[in-house]
Amino acid sequence: MFRFGKGTRGGRRGFFARLFEALTRGGRRRAGARAWQPSEVRLVSIEPPTVRVAPAARTLQRRRMATIRRALRPRTWFVTAGYVEWLEDRTLLSTLYWEGDVDANWSTVGNWSSDGMGTPAVAGPANGDTLVFDTGTTGLTSFTSNADTSLTGITIQIVDNDAANDFTIQSGAGVSVGLSAMGGISHTQTAATAGTTISIETLSLVGDTSITNTNGTLNISSNVTNAGNLLTLDGAGTTTLSGVISGAGGLTKSGTGPLTLSGANTYTGTTTLTGGSLNIQGSISGPLAVNATGNIQLTNAGGNTQIADGTVTATFAPGDPTDVTVNGGAGNDTLTVNDPAVLPTGGLIFAAGAGSDAMVLNGPVAVTTVTHSFVNDTDGSVDIDGKMISYTGLAPITDNLSATDRVFSFTGGSETITLSDDTGMVAGMSMID
């Protein structure tokens, strides 16, 4: 209860100040609650004998029955208020459908509909909106957004069913689109010869983000800024990301489709392959982890190194990345090295799974020294002229390399060494120096 009397603050502003002090318990606040700011409370109306504060009505009742003649007249009131909800600016998220009836700019409201059936949108794209591009829209095969577009946390949905032409989203200079866990990119292709190209100057990850290519072909030539988040590329479609991925975040390739990274990427997070295929034609700076089952092969193919098992493939240029980890699964895994010269500088780690796992060493050219170090029956390492392969859970290891010197170091367990015929200068003879 509070009283308006002579000498108190006068005027409408003073009345409301005292009212809100009472609603907030005389200006005191509960532990953990933030201090009240006058700009955070909005008065809806005054209806004697009721004062309503949005969003919930708050009633002031006089102790004695009387007619309120002036809202600010000194009276004694009871305040009935369980709480005051602090108001904030809120924008309802929208789903907008691209029509392109006016021009090629995202910011033009007339280019969008609210239902995909031509009903005009009341506003253009805003942060957090879902933008739907359907190539079935008449005449829609390509457009260019203007340079004043900057959106955060949006979702881009593409339905590509135009078999006549590829569908292209092309941006002007300065366009920035932020993708987050509430956003991302999804692509579905219904026409066999269709394809989609997204070329926005910068895609910024403001949270963990997924790009899902359900089927068909999706090309993303945009640069991607990833400051510590996880970018997941999923789906059965063929996806190419040719822009530069930068930042401290990581990348995960899942799903059954192939992914090609052809940019000079500088991101330092881990690249993890859990399904499909990964072809690194450009470069990556961070470590590469391959989680696979079945046969895994490391081979020199046109100057590149490839890890494959028929389901999972990773290709990278010599020296990129600095280290590779291959995690075997429950099946029978085989790691085959066909050219040790292209092993990563930081080494290759093969962590075999629960099956019967093995390693085969081949090479097109002779090497100088091969050193086998056995920790126990199944764990150890192989040093091939300074290129290291570390392994766990393997038996047997088949060494078909042509080497001047071989060194075997046993630190535990019992091993079996099988020497095959040397078809070089001394045919029909195997030697241990």
Tab-separated table of C-alpha atoms in Angstrom:
chain	number	residue	atom	x	y	z
A	1	MET	CA	0.000	0.000	0.000
A	2	PHE	CA	1.211	3.500	-0.759
A	3	ARG	CA	-0.265	7.005	-0.309
A	4	PHE	CA	-0.346	10.029	-2.570
A	5	GLY	CA	-0.451	13.137	-0.401
A	6	LYS	CA	0.620	16.707	-0.300
A	7	GLY	CA	4.301	17.210	-0.858
A	8	THR	CA	4.720	14.022	-2.846
A	9	ARG	CA	5.958	13.952	-6.408
A	10	GLY	CA	3.287	15.397	-8.635
A	11	GLY	CA	2.264	14.890	-12.208
A	12	ARG	CA	1.546	11.823	-14.275
A	13	ARG	CA	5.207	10.780	-14.357
A	14	GLY	CA	5.434	10.835	-10.582
A	15	PHE	CA	2.248	8.796	-10.241
A	16	PHE	CA	3.504	6.050	-12.488
A	17	ALA	CA	6.925	6.078	-10.846
A	18	ARG	CA	5.307	5.465	-7.467
A	19	LEU	CA	2.990	2.879	-8.988
A	20	PHE	CA	5.842	0.835	-10.392
A	21	GLU	CA	7.831	1.200	-7.190
A	22	ALA	CA	4.906	-0.426	-5.423
A	23	LEU	CA	4.579	-3.133	-8.061
A	24	THR	CA	8.253	-3.925	-7.610
A	25	ARG	CA	7.979	-3.935	-3.822
A	26	GLY	CA	9.081	-0.390	-3.144
A	27	GLY	CA	12.006	-0.541	-5.505
A	28	ARG	CA	13.477	-3.578	-3.792
A	29	ARG	CA	14.067	-6.620	-5.948
A	30	ARG	CA	14.378	-10.274	-5.221
A	31	ALA	CA	17.783	-11.973	-5.221
A	32	GLY	CA	18.861	-12.733	-8.742
A	33	ALA	CA	16.410	-10.294	-10.353
A	34	ARG	CA	17.755	-7.414	-12.348
A	35	ALA	CA	16.976	-3.794	-11.454
A	36	TRP	CA	13.848	-2.253	-12.973
A	37	GLN	CA	14.339	0.275	-15.746
A	38	PRO	CA	11.446	2.656	-16.508
A	39	SER	CA	11.786	2.067	-20.252
A	40	GLU	CA	11.044	-1.614	-19.755
A	41	VAL	CA	7.419	-1.223	-18.625
A	42	ARG	CA	4.696	-0.099	-21.021
A	43	LEU	CA	1.373	1.325	-19.811
A	44	VAL	CA	-1.579	0.198	-21.889
A	45	SER	CA	-4.463	2.281	-20.553
A	46	ILE	CA	-6.143	3.819	-17.527
A	47	GLU	CA	-9.708	2.706	-16.898
A	48	PRO	CA	-11.014	3.841	-13.485
A	49	PRO	CA	-10.964	2.152	-11.130
A	50	THR	CA	-8.426	-0.075	-12.910
A	51	VAL	CA	-4.887	0.580	-14.134
A	52	ARG	CA	-3.643	-2.086	-16.570
A	53	VAL	CA	0.032	-2.748	-17.218
A	54	ALA	CA	0.905	-4.987	-20.182
A	55	PRO	CA	0.889	-7.865	-20.549
A	56	ALA	CA	-1.120	-8.717	-17.407
A	57	ALA	CA	-3.745	-6.448	-15.843
A	58	ARG	CA	-2.885	-4.954	-12.469
A	59	THR	CA	-5.766	-3.604	-10.390
A	60	LEU	CA	-5.701	-0.703	-7.971
A	61	GLN	CA	-8.741	-0.652	-5.708
A	62	ARG	CA	-9.666	2.153	-3.342
A	63	ARG	CA	-10.126	1.286	0.280
A	64	ARG	CA	-13.357	3.318	0.396
A	65	MET	CA	-15.993	3.386	-2.317
A	66	ALA	CA	-15.796	6.570	-4.329
A	67	THR	CA	-15.768	7.714	-7.878
A	68	ILE	CA	-12.350	8.363	-9.296
A	69	ARG	CA	-12.538	11.745	-10.868
A	70	ARG	CA	-8.865	12.219	-11.639
A	71	ALA	CA	-6.323	9.458	-12.150
A	72	LEU	CA	-3.661	11.475	-10.360
A	73	ARG	CA	-5.755	12.741	-7.420
A	74	PRO	CA	-4.163	11.867	-4.027
A	75	ARG	CA	-5.746	8.644	-2.830
A	76	THR	CA	-4.900	5.543	-0.855
A	77	TRP	CA	-4.833	2.396	-2.983
A	78	PHE	CA	-4.325	-1.322	-2.633
A	79	VAL	CA	-1.970	-2.835	-5.214
A	80	THR	CA	-2.874	-6.281	-6.498
A	81	ALA	CA	0.094	-7.572	-8.504
A	82	GLY	CA	1.750	-10.958	-8.455
A	83	TYR	CA	4.583	-9.871	-10.708
A	84	VAL	CA	5.554	-7.457	-13.431
A	85	GLU	CA	6.764	-8.945	-16.712
A	86	TRP	CA	9.590	-6.987	-18.265
A	87	LEU	CA	8.792	-6.242	-21.877
A	88	GLU	CA	11.315	-6.597	-24.677
A	89	ASP	CA	11.364	-6.060	-28.401
A	90	ARG	CA	10.339	-9.257	-30.161
A	91	THR	CA	10.052	-10.065	-33.842
A	92	LEU	CA	8.040	-13.083	-34.905
A	93	LEU	CA	10.054	-15.385	-37.151
A	94	SER	CA	8.660	-15.775	-40.648
A	95	THR	CA	8.888	-18.193	-43.545
A	96	LEU	CA	9.291	-16.270	-46.791
A	97	TYR	CA	9.117	-17.675	-50.318
A	98	TRP	CA	11.145	-16.136	-53.109
A	99	GLU	CA	9.043	-14.965	-56.063
A	100	GLY	CA	11.396	-12.454	-57.694
A	101	ASP	CA	8.563	-10.354	-59.138
A	102	VAL	CA	10.285	-6.984	-58.739
A	103	ASP	CA	14.059	-7.326	-58.992
A	104	ALA	CA	16.907	-9.536	-57.775
A	105	ASN	CA	17.341	-8.012	-54.321
A	106	TRP	CA	16.552	-9.797	-51.076
A	107	SER	CA	15.642	-6.523	-49.365
A	108	THR	CA	12.795	-5.775	-51.798
A	109	VAL	CA	9.595	-6.835	-50.039
A	110	GLY	CA	7.773	-7.377	-53.333
A	111	ASN	CA	10.116	-10.248	-54.199
A	112	TRP	CA	8.722	-12.402	-51.390
A	113	SER	CA	5.436	-14.111	-50.631
A	114	SER	CA	4.233	-15.408	-47.296
A	115	ASP	CA	2.895	-18.751	-48.523
A	116	GLY	CA	4.581	-19.635	-51.825
A	117	MET	CA	1.246	-19.044	-53.568
A	118	GLY	CA	1.738	-15.378	-54.383
A	119	THR	CA	0.362	-13.799	-51.202
A	120	PRO	CA	2.556	-10.710	-50.752
A	121	ALA	CA	4.841	-10.643	-47.741
A	122	VAL	CA	4.458	-7.716	-45.367
A	123	ALA	CA	8.211	-7.386	-44.785
A	124	GLY	CA	11.477	-8.620	-46.214
A	125	PRO	CA	13.834	-11.122	-44.581
A	126	ALA	CA	14.869	-10.548	-40.980
A	127	ASN	CA	17.207	-12.331	-38.604
A	128	GLY	CA	16.050	-15.875	-37.845
A	129	ASP	CA	13.694	-16.176	-40.821
A	130	THR	CA	13.377	-19.198	-43.090
A	131	LEU	CA	13.916	-18.390	-46.770
A	132	VAL	CA	12.509	-20.866	-49.294
A	133	PHE	CA	13.722	-20.926	-52.895
A	134	ASP	CA	11.718	-23.151	-55.243
A	135	THR	CA	12.991	-23.456	-58.801
A	136	GLY	CA	9.472	-24.394	-59.831
A	137	THR	CA	8.633	-20.700	-59.562
A	138	THR	CA	8.116	-19.361	-63.077
A	139	GLY	CA	11.277	-17.854	-64.499
A	140	LEU	CA	13.333	-18.448	-61.376
A	141	THR	CA	16.702	-19.897	-62.271
A	142	SER	CA	19.119	-17.277	-60.960
A	143	PHE	CA	19.167	-14.080	-58.955
A	144	THR	CA	21.643	-11.749	-57.305
A	145	SER	CA	21.098	-10.235	-53.882
A	146	ASN	CA	22.197	-6.659	-53.347
A	147	ALA	CA	24.961	-5.375	-51.133
A	148	ASP	CA	22.848	-4.160	-48.213
A	149	THR	CA	21.859	-7.628	-47.026
A	150	SER	CA	23.018	-8.790	-43.602
A	151	LEU	CA	21.062	-11.591	-41.923
A	152	THR	CA	21.842	-13.752	-38.897
A	153	GLY	CA	20.516	-17.162	-37.870
A	154	ILE	CA	18.469	-17.806	-40.995
A	155	THR	CA	17.490	-21.064	-42.684
A	156	ILE	CA	17.843	-21.443	-46.450
A	157	GLN	CA	15.616	-24.123	-47.988
A	158	ILE	CA	16.108	-24.961	-51.666
A	159	VAL	CA	13.777	-27.149	-53.715
A	160	ASP	CA	15.464	-27.659	-57.085
A	161	ASN	CA	13.061	-29.174	-59.595
A	162	ASP	CA	13.962	-27.222	-62.712
A	163	ALA	CA	15.623	-29.700	-65.058
A	164	ALA	CA	16.363	-27.072	-67.712
A	165	ASN	CA	18.913	-25.013	-65.798
A	166	ASP	CA	20.967	-24.973	-62.678
A	167	PHE	CA	19.663	-22.718	-59.924
A	168	THR	CA	22.081	-20.054	-58.692
A	169	ILE	CA	21.984	-17.783	-55.656
A	170	GLN	CA	24.553	-15.084	-56.391
A	171	SER	CA	25.319	-12.261	-53.971
A	172	GLY	CA	26.731	-8.815	-54.433
A	173	ALA	CA	29.674	-7.427	-52.512
A	174	GLY	CA	29.268	-7.038	-48.778
A	175	VAL	CA	26.490	-9.592	-48.354
A	176	SER	CA	26.700	-11.520	-45.078
A	177	VAL	CA	24.442	-14.389	-44.015
A	178	GLY	CA	24.766	-15.866	-40.536
A	179	LEU	CA	23.817	-19.501	-39.949
A	180	SER	CA	23.234	-21.057	-36.525
A	181	ALA	CA	21.771	-24.107	-34.828
A	182	MET	CA	18.330	-22.645	-35.482
A	183	GLY	CA	19.238	-22.081	-39.120
A	184	GLY	CA	21.318	-23.739	-41.805
A	185	ILE	CA	20.932	-24.805	-45.420
A	186	SER	CA	18.810	-27.640	-46.784
A	187	HIS	CA	18.685	-28.729	-50.421
A	188	THR	CA	16.304	-31.153	-52.129
A	189	GLN	CA	16.530	-31.892	-55.833
A	190	THR	CA	13.692	-33.514	-57.756
A	191	ALA	CA	14.948	-33.093	-61.342
A	192	ALA	CA	17.672	-35.464	-62.492
A	193	THR	CA	19.725	-32.829	-64.344
A	194	ALA	CA	19.240	-29.965	-61.928
A	195	GLY	CA	21.768	-28.469	-59.570
A	196	THR	CA	22.146	-25.555	-57.173
A	197	THR	CA	24.977	-23.099	-56.683
A	198	ILE	CA	25.120	-20.792	-53.664
A	199	SER	CA	27.555	-17.915	-53.944
A	200	ILE	CA	27.184	-15.510	-51.033
A	201	GLU	CA	30.211	-13.451	-50.108
A	202	THR	CA	30.338	-14.662	-46.503
A	203	LEU	CA	28.482	-17.367	-44.608
A	204	SER	CA	29.132	-16.786	-40.903
A	205	LEU	CA	28.514	-19.552	-38.377
A	206	VAL	CA	27.110	-18.004	-35.204
A	207	GLY	CA	26.385	-21.446	-33.753
A	208	ASP	CA	26.648	-25.120	-34.655
A	209	THR	CA	25.229	-25.379	-38.179
A	210	SER	CA	24.083	-28.131	-40.548
A	211	ILE	CA	24.082	-28.069	-44.336
A	212	THR	CA	21.953	-30.972	-45.562
A	213	ASN	CA	21.948	-31.962	-49.220
A	214	THR	CA	19.216	-34.585	-49.400
A	215	ASN	CA	20.055	-35.497	-53.000
A	216	GLY	CA	21.290	-33.973	-56.239
A	217	THR	CA	24.138	-31.491	-56.621
A	218	LEU	CA	24.869	-28.575	-54.310
A	219	ASN	CA	27.801	-26.235	-54.933
A	220	ILE	CA	28.711	-23.639	-52.295
A	221	SER	CA	31.365	-21.169	-53.396
A	222	SER	CA	30.892	-18.855	-50.412
A	223	ASN	CA	33.602	-18.240	-47.863
A	224	VAL	CA	32.664	-19.644	-44.457
A	225	THR	CA	33.721	-17.978	-41.204
A	226	ASN	CA	33.612	-20.440	-38.315
A	227	ALA	CA	34.779	-18.977	-35.024
A	228	GLY	CA	34.707	-22.117	-32.892
A	229	ASN	CA	31.463	-23.817	-33.933
A	230	LEU	CA	30.790	-27.155	-35.618
A	231	LEU	CA	29.800	-27.264	-39.289
A	232	THR	CA	28.085	-30.536	-40.230
A	233	LEU	CA	27.546	-31.490	-43.863
A	234	ASP	CA	25.022	-34.280	-44.252
A	235	GLY	CA	22.872	-36.039	-46.819
A	236	ALA	CA	23.126	-38.360	-49.805
A	237	GLY	CA	23.676	-35.642	-52.411
A	238	THR	CA	26.927	-34.504	-54.010
A	239	THR	CA	28.235	-31.386	-52.262
A	240	THR	CA	31.188	-29.165	-53.150
A	241	LEU	CA	32.426	-26.363	-50.921
A	242	SER	CA	34.961	-24.321	-52.868
A	243	GLY	CA	35.132	-21.252	-50.643
A	244	VAL	CA	37.664	-20.800	-47.871
A	245	ILE	CA	36.649	-22.078	-44.428
A	246	SER	CA	38.391	-20.100	-41.695
A	247	GLY	CA	38.324	-19.914	-37.908
A	248	ALA	CA	38.832	-22.284	-34.989
A	249	GLY	CA	35.735	-24.412	-35.578
A	250	GLY	CA	35.564	-27.979	-36.856
A	251	LEU	CA	33.836	-29.799	-39.689
A	252	THR	CA	32.006	-33.128	-39.684
A	253	LYS	CA	31.071	-35.019	-42.844
A	254	SER	CA	28.196	-37.437	-42.295
A	255	GLY	CA	25.625	-39.088	-44.523
A	256	THR	CA	26.297	-41.241	-47.570
A	257	GLY	CA	26.992	-38.554	-50.164
A	258	PRO	CA	30.391	-37.265	-51.335
A	259	LEU	CA	31.827	-33.954	-50.141
A	260	THR	CA	34.607	-32.074	-51.900
A	261	LEU	CA	36.599	-29.311	-50.197
A	262	SER	CA	38.537	-27.477	-52.894
A	263	GLY	CA	39.399	-24.209	-51.158
A	264	ALA	CA	42.631	-23.210	-49.447
A	265	ASN	CA	41.018	-23.683	-46.048
A	266	THR	CA	42.615	-22.270	-42.921
A	267	TYR	CA	40.279	-23.510	-40.176
A	268	THR	CA	42.111	-25.222	-37.337
A	269	GLY	CA	39.369	-27.423	-35.897
A	270	THR	CA	39.200	-31.172	-36.435
A	271	THR	CA	37.746	-32.533	-39.672
A	272	THR	CA	35.796	-35.696	-38.841
A	273	LEU	CA	34.562	-38.152	-41.453
A	274	THR	CA	31.785	-40.450	-40.250
A	275	GLY	CA	30.170	-41.425	-43.536
A	276	GLY	CA	30.129	-40.905	-47.267
A	277	SER	CA	33.296	-39.614	-48.903
A	278	LEU	CA	35.544	-36.631	-48.369
A	279	ASN	CA	37.738	-35.333	-51.173
A	280	ILE	CA	40.138	-32.607	-50.062
A	281	GLN	CA	41.404	-31.100	-53.290
A	282	GLY	CA	42.536	-27.917	-51.583
A	283	SER	CA	43.895	-28.041	-48.043
A	284	ILE	CA	42.934	-28.195	-44.382
A	285	SER	CA	45.032	-26.965	-41.485
A	286	GLY	CA	43.675	-29.028	-38.606
A	287	PRO	CA	43.807	-32.770	-37.921
A	288	LEU	CA	41.701	-35.270	-39.845
A	289	ALA	CA	39.861	-38.063	-38.026
A	290	VAL	CA	38.313	-40.864	-40.087
A	291	ASN	CA	35.771	-43.062	-38.325
A	292	ALA	CA	35.161	-46.045	-40.596
A	293	THR	CA	34.489	-49.761	-40.725
A	294	GLY	CA	35.769	-52.260	-43.257
A	295	ASN	CA	38.920	-51.997	-45.343
A	296	ILE	CA	40.821	-48.701	-45.175
A	297	GLN	CA	43.373	-47.925	-47.860
A	298	LEU	CA	46.094	-45.290	-48.016
A	299	THR	CA	47.338	-44.872	-51.566
A	300	ASN	CA	49.054	-42.350	-53.797
A	301	ALA	CA	46.599	-41.276	-56.495
A	302	GLY	CA	47.767	-38.531	-58.829
A	303	GLY	CA	49.878	-36.839	-56.177
A	304	ASN	CA	47.175	-37.124	-53.523
A	305	THR	CA	46.729	-39.485	-50.627
A	306	GLN	CA	43.484	-41.367	-50.252
A	307	ILE	CA	41.946	-43.223	-47.358
A	308	ALA	CA	39.123	-45.486	-48.489
A	309	ASP	CA	37.087	-48.551	-47.624
A	310	GLY	CA	34.434	-48.482	-50.298
A	311	THR	CA	32.149	-46.470	-48.031
A	312	VAL	CA	34.427	-43.834	-46.552
A	313	THR	CA	36.984	-41.926	-48.610
A	314	ALA	CA	39.287	-39.071	-47.624
A	315	THR	CA	41.651	-37.468	-50.127
A	316	PHE	CA	44.226	-34.806	-49.289
A	317	ALA	CA	47.367	-33.313	-50.788
A	318	PRO	CA	50.776	-34.419	-49.447
A	319	GLY	CA	51.569	-32.581	-46.241
A	320	ASP	CA	47.934	-31.650	-45.572
A	321	PRO	CA	46.814	-32.267	-42.912
A	322	THR	CA	49.705	-32.650	-40.487
A	323	ASP	CA	48.332	-35.827	-38.901
A	324	VAL	CA	45.658	-38.421	-39.656
A	325	THR	CA	43.784	-40.717	-37.288
A	326	VAL	CA	41.909	-43.739	-38.634
A	327	ASN	CA	39.537	-45.424	-36.200
A	328	GLY	CA	38.555	-48.948	-37.150
A	329	GLY	CA	35.161	-50.397	-36.395
A	330	ALA	CA	33.766	-53.756	-35.419
A	331	GLY	CA	34.548	-55.339	-38.788
A	332	ASN	CA	37.805	-56.659	-40.225
A	333	ASP	CA	39.850	-53.548	-41.000
A	334	THR	CA	42.889	-53.414	-43.251
A	335	LEU	CA	45.147	-50.380	-43.587
A	336	THR	CA	47.087	-50.469	-46.853
A	337	VAL	CA	49.892	-47.960	-47.449
A	338	ASN	CA	50.812	-47.881	-51.135
A	339	ASP	CA	53.259	-44.970	-50.985
A	340	PRO	CA	54.886	-43.979	-47.668
A	341	ALA	CA	56.252	-40.805	-49.262
A	342	VAL	CA	52.869	-39.092	-48.969
A	343	LEU	CA	52.257	-39.942	-45.323
A	344	PRO	CA	51.369	-36.871	-43.199
A	345	THR	CA	54.343	-35.149	-41.614
A	346	GLY	CA	52.829	-35.596	-38.155
A	347	GLY	CA	52.222	-39.295	-38.689
A	348	LEU	CA	49.379	-41.710	-39.266
A	349	ILE	CA	47.574	-43.344	-36.342
A	350	PHE	CA	45.582	-46.513	-36.941
A	351	ALA	CA	43.409	-47.497	-33.987
A	352	ALA	CA	42.015	-50.871	-34.967
A	353	GLY	CA	38.588	-51.988	-33.864
A	354	ALA	CA	37.199	-55.212	-32.464
A	355	GLY	CA	37.627	-57.302	-35.610
A	356	SER	CA	40.626	-59.060	-37.108
A	357	ASP	CA	42.683	-56.094	-38.307
A	358	ALA	CA	45.817	-55.904	-40.419
A	359	MET	CA	48.222	-53.515	-42.148
A	360	VAL	CA	49.922	-53.853	-45.536
A	361	LEU	CA	52.914	-51.724	-46.586
A	362	ASN	CA	53.596	-51.264	-50.314
A	363	GLY	CA	55.706	-48.773	-52.212
A	364	PRO	CA	56.444	-47.872	-55.823
A	365	VAL	CA	60.026	-46.820	-55.015
A	366	ALA	CA	62.724	-48.108	-52.701
A	367	VAL	CA	63.169	-46.618	-49.256
A	368	THR	CA	66.288	-46.455	-47.137
A	369	THR	CA	65.317	-47.655	-43.640
A	370	VAL	CA	62.203	-49.292	-42.240
A	371	THR	CA	62.073	-49.690	-38.453
A	372	HIS	CA	59.425	-51.904	-36.861
A	373	SER	CA	58.963	-51.332	-33.131
A	374	PHE	CA	56.734	-53.856	-31.324
A	375	VAL	CA	55.339	-52.899	-27.917
A	376	ASN	CA	53.363	-56.131	-27.631
A	377	ASP	CA	51.634	-58.623	-29.896
A	378	THR	CA	49.276	-56.075	-31.436
A	379	ASP	CA	50.625	-52.573	-30.707
A	380	GLY	CA	53.618	-50.763	-32.122
A	381	SER	CA	54.879	-48.431	-34.826
A	382	VAL	CA	56.613	-48.365	-38.199
A	383	ASP	CA	59.138	-45.673	-39.099
A	384	ILE	CA	59.657	-45.399	-42.876
A	385	ASP	CA	62.466	-42.944	-43.557
A	386	GLY	CA	61.133	-40.649	-40.835
A	387	LYS	CA	57.440	-41.072	-41.702
A	388	MET	CA	55.700	-42.673	-38.732
A	389	ILE	CA	52.756	-45.069	-38.570
A	390	SER	CA	51.501	-45.884	-35.071
A	391	TYR	CA	48.983	-48.657	-34.543
A	392	THR	CA	47.055	-50.565	-31.922
A	393	GLY	CA	45.236	-53.874	-32.201
A	394	LEU	CA	46.866	-55.183	-35.398
A	395	ALA	CA	47.894	-58.675	-36.437
A	396	PRO	CA	49.459	-59.337	-38.837
A	397	ILE	CA	51.605	-56.656	-40.547
A	398	THR	CA	52.693	-57.368	-44.113
A	399	ASP	CA	55.781	-55.405	-45.208
A	400	ASN	CA	56.259	-55.432	-49.003
A	401	LEU	CA	58.483	-52.360	-49.102
A	402	SER	CA	61.765	-52.350	-50.985
A	403	ALA	CA	64.198	-51.152	-48.317
A	404	THR	CA	67.973	-50.983	-47.978
A	405	ASP	CA	67.810	-51.579	-44.206
A	406	ARG	CA	65.169	-53.111	-41.945
A	407	VAL	CA	65.269	-52.844	-38.180
A	408	PHE	CA	63.069	-54.903	-35.832
A	409	SER	CA	62.810	-53.780	-32.219
A	410	PHE	CA	60.976	-56.087	-29.789
A	411	THR	CA	60.037	-54.613	-26.428
A	412	GLY	CA	57.484	-57.232	-25.402
A	413	GLY	CA	55.379	-60.115	-26.605
A	414	SER	CA	56.258	-62.724	-29.204
A	415	GLU	CA	56.250	-61.996	-32.920
A	416	THR	CA	56.497	-63.938	-36.181
A	417	ILE	CA	58.473	-62.479	-39.099
A	418	THR	CA	57.891	-63.816	-42.623
A	419	LEU	CA	60.484	-62.910	-45.270
A	420	SER	CA	59.374	-63.011	-48.919
A	421	ASP	CA	61.531	-63.348	-52.013
A	422	ASP	CA	63.535	-60.258	-52.978
A	423	THR	CA	63.197	-59.937	-56.754
A	424	GLY	CA	65.868	-57.269	-56.953
A	425	MET	CA	69.582	-57.758	-57.537
A	426	VAL	CA	69.750	-61.027	-55.559
A	427	ALA	CA	66.720	-62.987	-56.692
A	428	GLY	CA	65.585	-65.984	-54.693
A	429	MET	CA	67.228	-64.836	-51.461
A	430	SER	CA	66.062	-62.984	-48.366
A	431	MET	CA	68.609	-61.443	-46.059
A	432	ILE	CA	68.712	-59.867	-42.588
A	433	ASP	CA	71.874	-57.841	-41.932
